Amino acid sequence: MNPSSKIVLGLWPIAGVTTVGVTDSDARETIRTAIDGGVTMFDTAYSYGYDGESDRLLSEFVSGDPDRFFVMGKVGQRYTVDRDRAVDGSASQLTADAEEHLRRLKLEQIDLLYLHQPDPNVALEVSAGAMLKLKERGLCRSVGICNATTEQIRQFADIAGCAAIQCPLNLIQRDSLQTTIAPTAARGIGSYVFWTLMKGLLAGKITRDHQFAKGDSRPNYPIFQGEQRRKAHDIVDRLGQIGEQTGKTIAQLSIGWAISQPGVAGALVGARRPDQIAETVDATELSSDVLSEIDEEVKQHFPW
C-alpha cells in the first residue's frame, strides 16, 4: 500500500496530447496499478485530452465509488477544433466546462476544482466569481487556482476562497519554494506541485545520449538542452549513489524531496505505463540528512 498520502496520480501523460505512444489499455492499467498501490487522489482537467480522454478513462474507476477517491479537476483551458490550446476564463465558459467535466467523469461533484490559469483577457475577479458560483451550486466541494502569481492567488482567494494551488517544483527548479509556496502556506493554503520528475529526467530513466521520438515535446524545455542537461545528468548520477545507500530509486528520491518541502501538500506524479507508477507510489518524505545531501549536490550545479 502507498505509505504516503501526498502522492497524486497526474493524468496529463495518459491524455495523449504531448506524450507519444499512449494506449487506452496502458492508461487503464496505470490507474488500476496506482489504486492497488494505495493512491486515492487523482488530478485531471477539462483540457487533458483533445476530447476529454483523461476524464473518461478516470471515470471508469472513480464514478462507482466516489467517496473512496479524491478527484481534482481544472477548467479554463480547452482545445479548439484545430487542436490549438485556448485559455478562456469567462464565467459562461468556466460554467459550461465544469458541467461537461462532471458529465465525462460521471460524478455529481468534483472534490477540488481549479481555475487552470488566469485568463489575461478576463478580469481575475470575474473568473473567481464564477468559480465561487460553481462551488455554491455544489458542482465542487472546494476551489483553487493553478499557474498563478502570489498576488493572483490572493485576489482569487479573497473572492472565492482557495483550498489549494498548483505550481511547478523539483529539486533543480525550486524558485517556487520562495516565490509561491511559502507565501501561500502563510495564508493557510497548501500547494500541490508538478514537474517533480521534470518530464522523466529526474526519474533516472533518460540517458545522456537519449534520442526523443518525433513529436515528443521534452527537447523544447531548456533543462533538456546543452549545459543544463549535462548538469542535470550529473545530479541524477549522484541521486543514483544516494539511492544505493538508502534503498530508494532515483524517482523516489526526487519525489521524496518535493513532498518533504514545507508547504507542499502533495506531488502530482504522472505516468503512462503501470510500471512507472508502481515505482513512484512508494515515494515518502526524506530524512534531513538525505535532503541535505541532495541539496548540496544540486547547489554545486545550479546555485540558488
PDB file of C-alpha atoms in Angstrom, residues 8-299:
ATOM      1  CA  VAL A   8      -1.414  12.178  -6.523  1.00  0.00           C
ATOM      2  CA  LEU A   9      -1.651  10.426  -9.891  1.00  0.00           C
ATOM      3  CA  GLY A  10      -1.452  13.149 -12.520  1.00  0.00           C
ATOM      4  CA  LEU A  11      -3.326  12.122 -15.660  1.00  0.00           C
ATOM      5  CA  TRP A  12      -1.804  14.520 -18.183  1.00  0.00           C
ATOM      6  CA  PRO A  13       0.534  11.843 -19.649  1.00  0.00           C
ATOM      7  CA  ILE A  14      -2.338   9.483 -20.462  1.00  0.00           C
ATOM      8  CA  ALA A  15      -4.258  12.258 -22.242  1.00  0.00           C
ATOM      9  CA  GLY A  16      -2.156  11.689 -25.347  1.00  0.00           C
ATOM     10  CA  VAL A  17      -1.569  15.340 -26.234  1.00  0.00           C
ATOM     11  CA  THR A  18       2.195  15.615 -25.740  1.00  0.00           C
ATOM     12  CA  THR A  19       3.040  12.050 -24.741  1.00  0.00           C
ATOM     13  CA  VAL A  20       3.941   9.705 -27.590  1.00  0.00           C
ATOM     14  CA  GLY A  21       2.642   6.131 -27.727  1.00  0.00           C
ATOM     15  CA  VAL A  22      -0.154   6.309 -25.170  1.00  0.00           C
ATOM     16  CA  THR A  23      -2.723   3.497 -25.340  1.00  0.00           C
ATOM     17  CA  ASP A  24      -6.041   3.161 -23.524  1.00  0.00           C
ATOM     18  CA  SER A  25      -5.046  -0.260 -22.220  1.00  0.00           C
ATOM     19  CA  ASP A  26      -1.833   1.091 -20.692  1.00  0.00           C
ATOM     20  CA  ALA A  27      -3.715   4.061 -19.274  1.00  0.00           C
ATOM     21  CA  ARG A  28      -6.318   1.859 -17.611  1.00  0.00           C
ATOM     22  CA  GLU A  29      -3.671  -0.437 -16.169  1.00  0.00           C
ATOM     23  CA  THR A  30      -1.718   2.575 -14.901  1.00  0.00           C
ATOM     24  CA  ILE A  31      -4.740   3.876 -13.000  1.00  0.00           C
ATOM     25  CA  ARG A  32      -5.528   0.389 -11.691  1.00  0.00           C
ATOM     26  CA  THR A  33      -1.919  -0.091 -10.527  1.00  0.00           C
ATOM     27  CA  ALA A  34      -1.995   3.263  -8.746  1.00  0.00           C
ATOM     28  CA  ILE A  35      -5.160   2.305  -6.897  1.00  0.00           C
ATOM     29  CA  ASP A  36      -3.729  -1.104  -5.992  1.00  0.00           C
ATOM     30  CA  GLY A  37      -0.699   0.760  -4.613  1.00  0.00           C
ATOM     31  CA  GLY A  38      -2.887   2.861  -2.347  1.00  0.00           C
ATOM     32  CA  VAL A  39      -3.338   6.023  -4.388  1.00  0.00           C
ATOM     33  CA  THR A  40      -6.729   7.637  -3.802  1.00  0.00           C
ATOM     34  CA  MET A  41      -6.086  11.114  -5.238  1.00  0.00           C
ATOM     35  CA  PHE A  42      -6.206  11.919  -8.954  1.00  0.00           C
ATOM     36  CA  ASP A  43      -5.551  15.074 -10.942  1.00  0.00           C
ATOM     37  CA  THR A  44      -7.332  15.638 -14.245  1.00  0.00           C
ATOM     38  CA  ALA A  45      -8.537  18.640 -16.261  1.00  0.00           C
ATOM     39  CA  TYR A  46     -11.102  19.599 -18.866  1.00  0.00           C
ATOM     40  CA  SER A  47      -8.189  20.047 -21.308  1.00  0.00           C
ATOM     41  CA  TYR A  48      -6.451  16.750 -20.581  1.00  0.00           C
ATOM     42  CA  GLY A  49      -7.054  15.270 -23.991  1.00  0.00           C
ATOM     43  CA  TYR A  50      -8.498  16.682 -27.175  1.00  0.00           C
ATOM     44  CA  ASP A  51     -11.853  15.166 -26.320  1.00  0.00           C
ATOM     45  CA  GLY A  52     -11.831  14.502 -22.583  1.00  0.00           C
ATOM     46  CA  GLU A  53      -9.720  11.345 -22.764  1.00  0.00           C
ATOM     47  CA  SER A  54      -8.353  11.725 -19.229  1.00  0.00           C
ATOM     48  CA  ASP A  55     -11.773  12.280 -17.676  1.00  0.00           C
ATOM     49  CA  ARG A  56     -13.383   9.367 -19.460  1.00  0.00           C
ATOM     50  CA  LEU A  57     -10.661   6.923 -18.521  1.00  0.00           C
ATOM     51  CA  LEU A  58     -10.684   8.037 -14.888  1.00  0.00           C
ATOM     52  CA  SER A  59     -14.475   7.788 -14.709  1.00  0.00           C
ATOM     53  CA  GLU A  60     -14.244   4.014 -15.177  1.00  0.00           C
ATOM     54  CA  PHE A  61     -12.548   3.772 -11.773  1.00  0.00           C
ATOM     55  CA  VAL A  62     -13.951   6.573  -9.612  1.00  0.00           C
ATOM     56  CA  SER A  63     -17.597   7.018 -10.639  1.00  0.00           C
ATOM     57  CA  GLY A  64     -18.760   3.832  -8.953  1.00  0.00           C
ATOM     58  CA  ASP A  65     -17.215   4.658  -5.564  1.00  0.00           C
ATOM     59  CA  PRO A  66     -16.795   8.453  -5.320  1.00  0.00           C
ATOM     60  CA  ASP A  67     -16.418   8.504  -1.538  1.00  0.00           C
ATOM     61  CA  ARG A  68     -13.267   6.398  -1.802  1.00  0.00           C
ATOM     62  CA  PHE A  69     -11.418   8.783  -4.109  1.00  0.00           C
ATOM     63  CA  PHE A  70     -10.444  12.451  -4.201  1.00  0.00           C
ATOM     64  CA  VAL A  71     -10.601  13.990  -7.671  1.00  0.00           C
ATOM     65  CA  MET A  72      -9.010  17.292  -8.617  1.00  0.00           C
ATOM     66  CA  GLY A  73     -10.262  18.888 -11.812  1.00  0.00           C
ATOM     67  CA  LYS A  74      -9.499  22.084 -13.724  1.00  0.00           C
ATOM     68  CA  VAL A  75     -11.382  24.440 -16.010  1.00  0.00           C
ATOM     69  CA  GLY A  76     -10.262  27.442 -18.030  1.00  0.00           C
ATOM     70  CA  GLN A  77      -8.240  25.703 -20.734  1.00  0.00           C
ATOM     71  CA  ARG A  78      -9.529  23.883 -23.792  1.00  0.00           C
ATOM     72  CA  TYR A  79      -8.514  22.655 -27.224  1.00  0.00           C
ATOM     73  CA  THR A  80     -10.110  24.098 -30.336  1.00  0.00           C
ATOM     74  CA  VAL A  81     -11.328  22.020 -33.272  1.00  0.00           C
ATOM     75  CA  ASP A  82      -7.908  22.716 -34.795  1.00  0.00           C
ATOM     76  CA  ARG A  83      -6.274  21.241 -31.674  1.00  0.00           C
ATOM     77  CA  ASP A  84      -4.839  24.565 -30.566  1.00  0.00           C
ATOM     78  CA  ARG A  85      -4.785  25.212 -26.832  1.00  0.00           C
ATOM     79  CA  ALA A  86      -7.013  28.105 -25.795  1.00  0.00           C
ATOM     80  CA  VAL A  87      -7.471  29.883 -22.464  1.00  0.00           C
ATOM     81  CA  ASP A  88     -10.961  31.093 -21.564  1.00  0.00           C
ATOM     82  CA  GLY A  89     -11.726  32.294 -18.054  1.00  0.00           C
ATOM     83  CA  SER A  90     -15.124  33.801 -18.831  1.00  0.00           C
ATOM     84  CA  ALA A  91     -17.940  32.903 -16.476  1.00  0.00           C
ATOM     85  CA  SER A  92     -20.014  31.237 -19.185  1.00  0.00           C
ATOM     86  CA  GLN A  93     -17.138  29.061 -20.416  1.00  0.00           C
ATOM     87  CA  LEU A  94     -15.987  28.043 -16.936  1.00  0.00           C
ATOM     88  CA  THR A  95     -19.549  27.024 -16.116  1.00  0.00           C
ATOM     89  CA  ALA A  96     -20.043  25.065 -19.329  1.00  0.00           C
ATOM     90  CA  ASP A  97     -16.689  23.307 -18.956  1.00  0.00           C
ATOM     91  CA  ALA A  98     -17.330  22.386 -15.317  1.00  0.00           C
ATOM     92  CA  GLU A  99     -20.672  20.833 -16.239  1.00  0.00           C
ATOM     93  CA  GLU A 100     -19.096  18.857 -19.093  1.00  0.00           C
ATOM     94  CA  HIS A 101     -16.163  17.911 -16.847  1.00  0.00           C
ATOM     95  CA  LEU A 102     -18.615  16.261 -14.448  1.00  0.00           C
ATOM     96  CA  ARG A 103     -20.525  14.503 -17.225  1.00  0.00           C
ATOM     97  CA  ARG A 104     -17.324  12.980 -18.539  1.00  0.00           C
ATOM     98  CA  LEU A 105     -16.246  11.895 -15.065  1.00  0.00           C
ATOM     99  CA  LYS A 106     -19.764  10.582 -14.310  1.00  0.00           C
ATOM    100  CA  LEU A 107     -19.632  12.346 -10.960  1.00  0.00           C
ATOM    101  CA  GLU A 108     -22.093  14.644  -9.240  1.00  0.00           C
ATOM    102  CA  GLN A 109     -19.327  16.691  -7.629  1.00  0.00           C
ATOM    103  CA  ILE A 110     -15.601  17.273  -8.068  1.00  0.00           C
ATOM    104  CA  ASP A 111     -13.701  17.370  -4.788  1.00  0.00           C
ATOM    105  CA  LEU A 112     -11.370  20.236  -5.745  1.00  0.00           C
ATOM    106  CA  LEU A 113     -11.875  22.318  -8.881  1.00  0.00           C
ATOM    107  CA  TYR A 114      -9.112  24.652 -10.009  1.00  0.00           C
ATOM    108  CA  LEU A 115      -9.043  27.601 -12.338  1.00  0.00           C
ATOM    109  CA  HIS A 116      -6.426  26.136 -14.685  1.00  0.00           C
ATOM    110  CA  GLN A 117      -4.762  29.501 -15.187  1.00  0.00           C
ATOM    111  CA  PRO A 118      -5.712  33.177 -15.112  1.00  0.00           C
ATOM    112  CA  ASP A 119      -7.011  34.429 -18.455  1.00  0.00           C
ATOM    113  CA  PRO A 120      -5.151  37.614 -19.483  1.00  0.00           C
ATOM    114  CA  ASN A 121      -8.270  38.752 -21.357  1.00  0.00           C
ATOM    115  CA  VAL A 122     -10.698  38.279 -18.469  1.00  0.00           C
ATOM    116  CA  ALA A 123     -10.525  40.060 -15.127  1.00  0.00           C
ATOM    117  CA  LEU A 124      -9.496  37.570 -12.449  1.00  0.00           C
ATOM    118  CA  GLU A 125     -12.359  38.816 -10.301  1.00  0.00           C
ATOM    119  CA  VAL A 126     -14.785  37.573 -12.954  1.00  0.00           C
ATOM    120  CA  SER A 127     -13.197  34.123 -13.128  1.00  0.00           C
ATOM    121  CA  ALA A 128     -13.008  33.864  -9.336  1.00  0.00           C
ATOM    122  CA  GLY A 129     -16.652  34.861  -9.015  1.00  0.00           C
ATOM    123  CA  ALA A 130     -17.620  32.160 -11.494  1.00  0.00           C
ATOM    124  CA  MET A 131     -15.639  29.555  -9.564  1.00  0.00           C
ATOM    125  CA  LEU A 132     -17.378  30.614  -6.354  1.00  0.00           C
ATOM    126  CA  LYS A 133     -20.767  30.116  -8.001  1.00  0.00           C
ATOM    127  CA  LEU A 134     -19.744  26.631  -9.124  1.00  0.00           C
ATOM    128  CA  LYS A 135     -18.924  25.793  -5.517  1.00  0.00           C
ATOM    129  CA  GLU A 136     -22.195  27.313  -4.277  1.00  0.00           C
ATOM    130  CA  ARG A 137     -24.096  25.212  -6.823  1.00  0.00           C
ATOM    131  CA  GLY A 138     -22.446  22.104  -5.389  1.00  0.00           C
ATOM    132  CA  LEU A 139     -20.552  21.191  -8.555  1.00  0.00           C
ATOM    133  CA  CYS A 140     -17.371  21.084  -6.446  1.00  0.00           C
ATOM    134  CA  ARG A 141     -16.568  20.892  -2.760  1.00  0.00           C
ATOM    135  CA  SER A 142     -13.776  23.469  -2.920  1.00  0.00           C
ATOM    136  CA  VAL A 143     -11.885  25.611  -5.414  1.00  0.00           C
ATOM    137  CA  GLY A 144      -8.284  26.554  -6.117  1.00  0.00           C
ATOM    138  CA  ILE A 145      -6.074  28.103  -8.766  1.00  0.00           C
ATOM    139  CA  CYS A 146      -3.076  26.925 -10.796  1.00  0.00           C
ATOM    140  CA  ASN A 147      -0.193  28.660 -12.556  1.00  0.00           C
ATOM    141  CA  ALA A 148      -0.775  31.947 -10.750  1.00  0.00           C
ATOM    142  CA  THR A 149       1.375  34.578  -9.066  1.00  0.00           C
ATOM    143  CA  THR A 150       1.162  35.193  -5.334  1.00  0.00           C
ATOM    144  CA  GLU A 151      -0.867  38.349  -5.943  1.00  0.00           C
ATOM    145  CA  GLN A 152      -3.262  36.496  -8.239  1.00  0.00           C
ATOM    146  CA  ILE A 153      -3.670  33.783  -5.613  1.00  0.00           C
ATOM    147  CA  ARG A 154      -4.524  36.457  -3.045  1.00  0.00           C
ATOM    148  CA  GLN A 155      -7.069  38.096  -5.352  1.00  0.00           C
ATOM    149  CA  PHE A 156      -8.672  34.753  -6.148  1.00  0.00           C
ATOM    150  CA  ALA A 157      -8.796  33.650  -2.504  1.00  0.00           C
ATOM    151  CA  ASP A 158     -10.373  36.925  -1.355  1.00  0.00           C
ATOM    152  CA  ILE A 159     -13.317  36.316  -3.679  1.00  0.00           C
ATOM    153  CA  ALA A 160     -13.738  32.545  -3.994  1.00  0.00           C
ATOM    154  CA  GLY A 161     -11.699  31.146  -1.146  1.00  0.00           C
ATOM    155  CA  CYS A 162      -8.806  28.881  -2.037  1.00  0.00           C
ATOM    156  CA  ALA A 163      -8.300  25.345  -0.767  1.00  0.00           C
ATOM    157  CA  ALA A 164      -5.093  24.730  -2.712  1.00  0.00           C
ATOM    158  CA  ILE A 165      -2.911  25.837  -5.589  1.00  0.00           C
ATOM    159  CA  GLN A 166      -0.768  24.043  -8.136  1.00  0.00           C
ATOM    160  CA  CYS A 167       2.684  25.169  -9.205  1.00  0.00           C
ATOM    161  CA  PRO A 168       5.893  23.607 -10.580  1.00  0.00           C
ATOM    162  CA  LEU A 169       8.639  22.329  -8.288  1.00  0.00           C
ATOM    163  CA  ASN A 170      11.518  19.915  -8.499  1.00  0.00           C
ATOM    164  CA  LEU A 171      14.863  19.623  -6.789  1.00  0.00           C
ATOM    165  CA  ILE A 172      16.608  21.546  -9.594  1.00  0.00           C
ATOM    166  CA  GLN A 173      13.917  24.109 -10.431  1.00  0.00           C
ATOM    167  CA  ARG A 174      12.973  25.280  -6.964  1.00  0.00           C
ATOM    168  CA  ASP A 175      12.240  29.013  -7.322  1.00  0.00           C
ATOM    169  CA  SER A 176       8.580  28.471  -6.470  1.00  0.00           C
ATOM    170  CA  LEU A 177       9.518  27.495  -2.914  1.00  0.00           C
ATOM    171  CA  GLN A 178      10.094  31.159  -2.101  1.00  0.00           C
ATOM    172  CA  THR A 179       8.054  32.929  -4.756  1.00  0.00           C
ATOM    173  CA  THR A 180       4.823  30.962  -4.390  1.00  0.00           C
ATOM    174  CA  ILE A 181       4.749  28.065  -1.923  1.00  0.00           C
ATOM    175  CA  ALA A 182       5.998  29.863   1.209  1.00  0.00           C
ATOM    176  CA  PRO A 183       3.734  32.943   0.936  1.00  0.00           C
ATOM    177  CA  THR A 184       0.787  30.733   0.001  1.00  0.00           C
ATOM    178  CA  ALA A 185       1.398  28.491   3.009  1.00  0.00           C
ATOM    179  CA  ALA A 186       1.437  31.612   5.199  1.00  0.00           C
ATOM    180  CA  ARG A 187      -2.204  32.113   4.160  1.00  0.00           C
ATOM    181  CA  GLY A 188      -3.030  28.556   5.184  1.00  0.00           C
ATOM    182  CA  ILE A 189      -3.201  27.306   1.585  1.00  0.00           C
ATOM    183  CA  GLY A 190      -1.443  24.108   0.546  1.00  0.00           C
ATOM    184  CA  SER A 191       0.458  23.617  -2.704  1.00  0.00           C
ATOM    185  CA  TYR A 192       0.269  20.604  -4.983  1.00  0.00           C
ATOM    186  CA  VAL A 193       3.374  20.539  -7.128  1.00  0.00           C
ATOM    187  CA  PHE A 194       4.015  19.206 -10.613  1.00  0.00           C
ATOM    188  CA  TRP A 195       7.137  18.546 -12.688  1.00  0.00           C
ATOM    189  CA  THR A 196       8.654  16.784  -9.662  1.00  0.00           C
ATOM    190  CA  LEU A 197      10.377  14.405 -12.112  1.00  0.00           C
ATOM    191  CA  MET A 198      10.830  17.096 -14.779  1.00  0.00           C
ATOM    192  CA  LYS A 199       9.226  15.098 -17.552  1.00  0.00           C
ATOM    193  CA  GLY A 200      11.138  11.960 -16.577  1.00  0.00           C
ATOM    194  CA  LEU A 201      14.611  13.470 -16.409  1.00  0.00           C
ATOM    195  CA  LEU A 202      14.714  13.175 -12.602  1.00  0.00           C
ATOM    196  CA  ALA A 203      13.417   9.619 -12.728  1.00  0.00           C
ATOM    197  CA  GLY A 204      16.819   8.425 -13.890  1.00  0.00           C
ATOM    198  CA  LYS A 205      15.500   6.589 -16.949  1.00  0.00           C
ATOM    199  CA  ILE A 206      16.691   9.065 -19.600  1.00  0.00           C
ATOM    200  CA  THR A 207      20.323   8.586 -20.598  1.00  0.00           C
ATOM    201  CA  ARG A 208      22.686  11.365 -21.613  1.00  0.00           C
ATOM    202  CA  ASP A 209      22.509  10.323 -25.259  1.00  0.00           C
ATOM    203  CA  HIS A 210      18.786   9.527 -25.333  1.00  0.00           C
ATOM    204  CA  GLN A 211      17.093  10.449 -28.597  1.00  0.00           C
ATOM    205  CA  PHE A 212      13.489  11.549 -28.188  1.00  0.00           C
ATOM    206  CA  ALA A 213      10.816  10.308 -30.562  1.00  0.00           C
ATOM    207  CA  LYS A 214       9.359  12.630 -33.151  1.00  0.00           C
ATOM    208  CA  GLY A 215       6.579  14.677 -31.614  1.00  0.00           C
ATOM    209  CA  ASP A 216       7.921  14.413 -28.063  1.00  0.00           C
ATOM    210  CA  SER A 217       7.776  17.908 -26.557  1.00  0.00           C
ATOM    211  CA  ARG A 218      10.507  17.440 -23.961  1.00  0.00           C
ATOM    212  CA  PRO A 219      13.500  18.575 -26.076  1.00  0.00           C
ATOM    213  CA  ASN A 220      11.872  22.033 -26.197  1.00  0.00           C
ATOM    214  CA  TYR A 221      12.489  22.571 -22.488  1.00  0.00           C
ATOM    215  CA  PRO A 222      15.827  24.308 -21.626  1.00  0.00           C
ATOM    216  CA  ILE A 223      16.631  21.670 -18.984  1.00  0.00           C
ATOM    217  CA  PHE A 224      16.899  19.106 -21.802  1.00  0.00           C
ATOM    218  CA  GLN A 225      19.382  21.217 -23.735  1.00  0.00           C
ATOM    219  CA  GLY A 226      23.158  21.734 -23.662  1.00  0.00           C
ATOM    220  CA  GLU A 227      24.908  22.568 -20.411  1.00  0.00           C
ATOM    221  CA  GLN A 228      21.732  22.458 -18.343  1.00  0.00           C
ATOM    222  CA  ARG A 229      21.104  18.886 -19.396  1.00  0.00           C
ATOM    223  CA  ARG A 230      24.701  17.878 -18.668  1.00  0.00           C
ATOM    224  CA  LYS A 231      24.472  19.335 -15.160  1.00  0.00           C
ATOM    225  CA  ALA A 232      21.120  17.652 -14.588  1.00  0.00           C
ATOM    226  CA  HIS A 233      22.570  14.269 -15.513  1.00  0.00           C
ATOM    227  CA  ASP A 234      25.434  14.839 -13.067  1.00  0.00           C
ATOM    228  CA  ILE A 235      22.850  15.359 -10.346  1.00  0.00           C
ATOM    229  CA  VAL A 236      20.935  12.257 -11.420  1.00  0.00           C
ATOM    230  CA  ASP A 237      24.164  10.242 -11.200  1.00  0.00           C
ATOM    231  CA  ARG A 238      24.606  11.417  -7.615  1.00  0.00           C
ATOM    232  CA  LEU A 239      20.986  10.577  -6.816  1.00  0.00           C
ATOM    233  CA  GLY A 240      21.740   7.071  -8.002  1.00  0.00           C
ATOM    234  CA  GLN A 241      24.556   6.819  -5.469  1.00  0.00           C
ATOM    235  CA  ILE A 242      22.347   8.159  -2.681  1.00  0.00           C
ATOM    236  CA  GLY A 243      19.677   5.684  -3.733  1.00  0.00           C
ATOM    237  CA  GLU A 244      22.082   2.785  -3.362  1.00  0.00           C
ATOM    238  CA  GLN A 245      22.810   3.929   0.191  1.00  0.00           C
ATOM    239  CA  THR A 246      19.162   4.447   1.154  1.00  0.00           C
ATOM    240  CA  GLY A 247      17.404   1.705  -0.785  1.00  0.00           C
ATOM    241  CA  LYS A 248      15.412   4.189  -2.847  1.00  0.00           C
ATOM    242  CA  THR A 249      15.204   4.700  -6.592  1.00  0.00           C
ATOM    243  CA  ILE A 250      16.140   7.974  -8.235  1.00  0.00           C
ATOM    244  CA  ALA A 251      12.476   8.729  -8.905  1.00  0.00           C
ATOM    245  CA  GLN A 252      11.545   8.033  -5.281  1.00  0.00           C
ATOM    246  CA  LEU A 253      14.266  10.401  -4.091  1.00  0.00           C
ATOM    247  CA  SER A 254      13.150  13.140  -6.482  1.00  0.00           C
ATOM    248  CA  ILE A 255       9.524  12.886  -5.429  1.00  0.00           C
ATOM    249  CA  GLY A 256      10.509  12.446  -1.791  1.00  0.00           C
ATOM    250  CA  TRP A 257      12.489  15.684  -1.917  1.00  0.00           C
ATOM    251  CA  ALA A 258       9.456  17.578  -3.234  1.00  0.00           C
ATOM    252  CA  ILE A 259       6.939  16.264  -0.707  1.00  0.00           C
ATOM    253  CA  SER A 260       9.392  16.965   2.120  1.00  0.00           C
ATOM    254  CA  GLN A 261       9.357  20.713   1.460  1.00  0.00           C
ATOM    255  CA  PRO A 262       7.358  22.934   3.842  1.00  0.00           C
ATOM    256  CA  GLY A 263       4.026  23.991   2.401  1.00  0.00           C
ATOM    257  CA  VAL A 264       3.804  21.134  -0.100  1.00  0.00           C
ATOM    258  CA  ALA A 265       0.535  19.258   0.347  1.00  0.00           C
ATOM    259  CA  GLY A 266       1.269  16.696  -2.343  1.00  0.00           C
ATOM    260  CA  ALA A 267       3.041  15.879  -5.580  1.00  0.00           C
ATOM    261  CA  LEU A 268       1.341  15.235  -8.899  1.00  0.00           C
ATOM    262  CA  VAL A 269       3.125  12.188 -10.262  1.00  0.00           C
ATOM    263  CA  GLY A 270       2.455  11.427 -13.899  1.00  0.00           C
ATOM    264  CA  ALA A 271       2.700   8.038 -15.559  1.00  0.00           C
ATOM    265  CA  ARG A 272       1.556   6.479 -18.802  1.00  0.00           C
ATOM    266  CA  ARG A 273       2.544   2.882 -18.017  1.00  0.00           C
ATOM    267  CA  PRO A 274       1.821   0.783 -14.913  1.00  0.00           C
ATOM    268  CA  ASP A 275       5.496   0.091 -14.167  1.00  0.00           C
ATOM    269  CA  GLN A 276       6.123   3.816 -13.812  1.00  0.00           C
ATOM    270  CA  ILE A 277       3.508   4.430 -11.136  1.00  0.00           C
ATOM    271  CA  ALA A 278       4.283   1.131  -9.380  1.00  0.00           C
ATOM    272  CA  GLU A 279       7.699   2.578  -8.577  1.00  0.00           C
ATOM    273  CA  THR A 280       6.742   6.110  -7.645  1.00  0.00           C
ATOM    274  CA  VAL A 281       3.785   5.344  -5.338  1.00  0.00           C
ATOM    275  CA  ASP A 282       6.339   4.197  -2.777  1.00  0.00           C
ATOM    276  CA  ALA A 283       7.973   7.635  -2.528  1.00  0.00           C
ATOM    277  CA  THR A 284       7.995   9.011   1.019  1.00  0.00           C
ATOM    278  CA  GLU A 285       9.303  12.089   2.772  1.00  0.00           C
ATOM    279  CA  LEU A 286      13.076  12.031   3.246  1.00  0.00           C
ATOM    280  CA  SER A 287      15.234  12.390   6.325  1.00  0.00           C
ATOM    281  CA  SER A 288      17.011  15.680   6.954  1.00  0.00           C
ATOM    282  CA  ASP A 289      20.376  14.012   6.229  1.00  0.00           C
ATOM    283  CA  VAL A 290      19.280  12.791   2.803  1.00  0.00           C
ATOM    284  CA  LEU A 291      17.699  16.147   1.985  1.00  0.00           C
ATOM    285  CA  SER A 292      20.969  17.877   2.872  1.00  0.00           C
ATOM    286  CA  GLU A 293      22.957  15.532   0.626  1.00  0.00           C
ATOM    287  CA  ILE A 294      20.664  16.246  -2.291  1.00  0.00           C
ATOM    288  CA  ASP A 295      20.686  19.993  -1.714  1.00  0.00           C
ATOM    289  CA  GLU A 296      24.471  20.124  -1.521  1.00  0.00           C
ATOM    290  CA  GLU A 297      24.783  18.276  -4.824  1.00  0.00           C
ATOM    291  CA  VAL A 298      22.261  20.489  -6.596  1.00  0.00           C
ATOM    292  CA  LYS A 299      23.877  23.655  -5.257  1.00  0.00           C
TER     293      LYS A 299
END
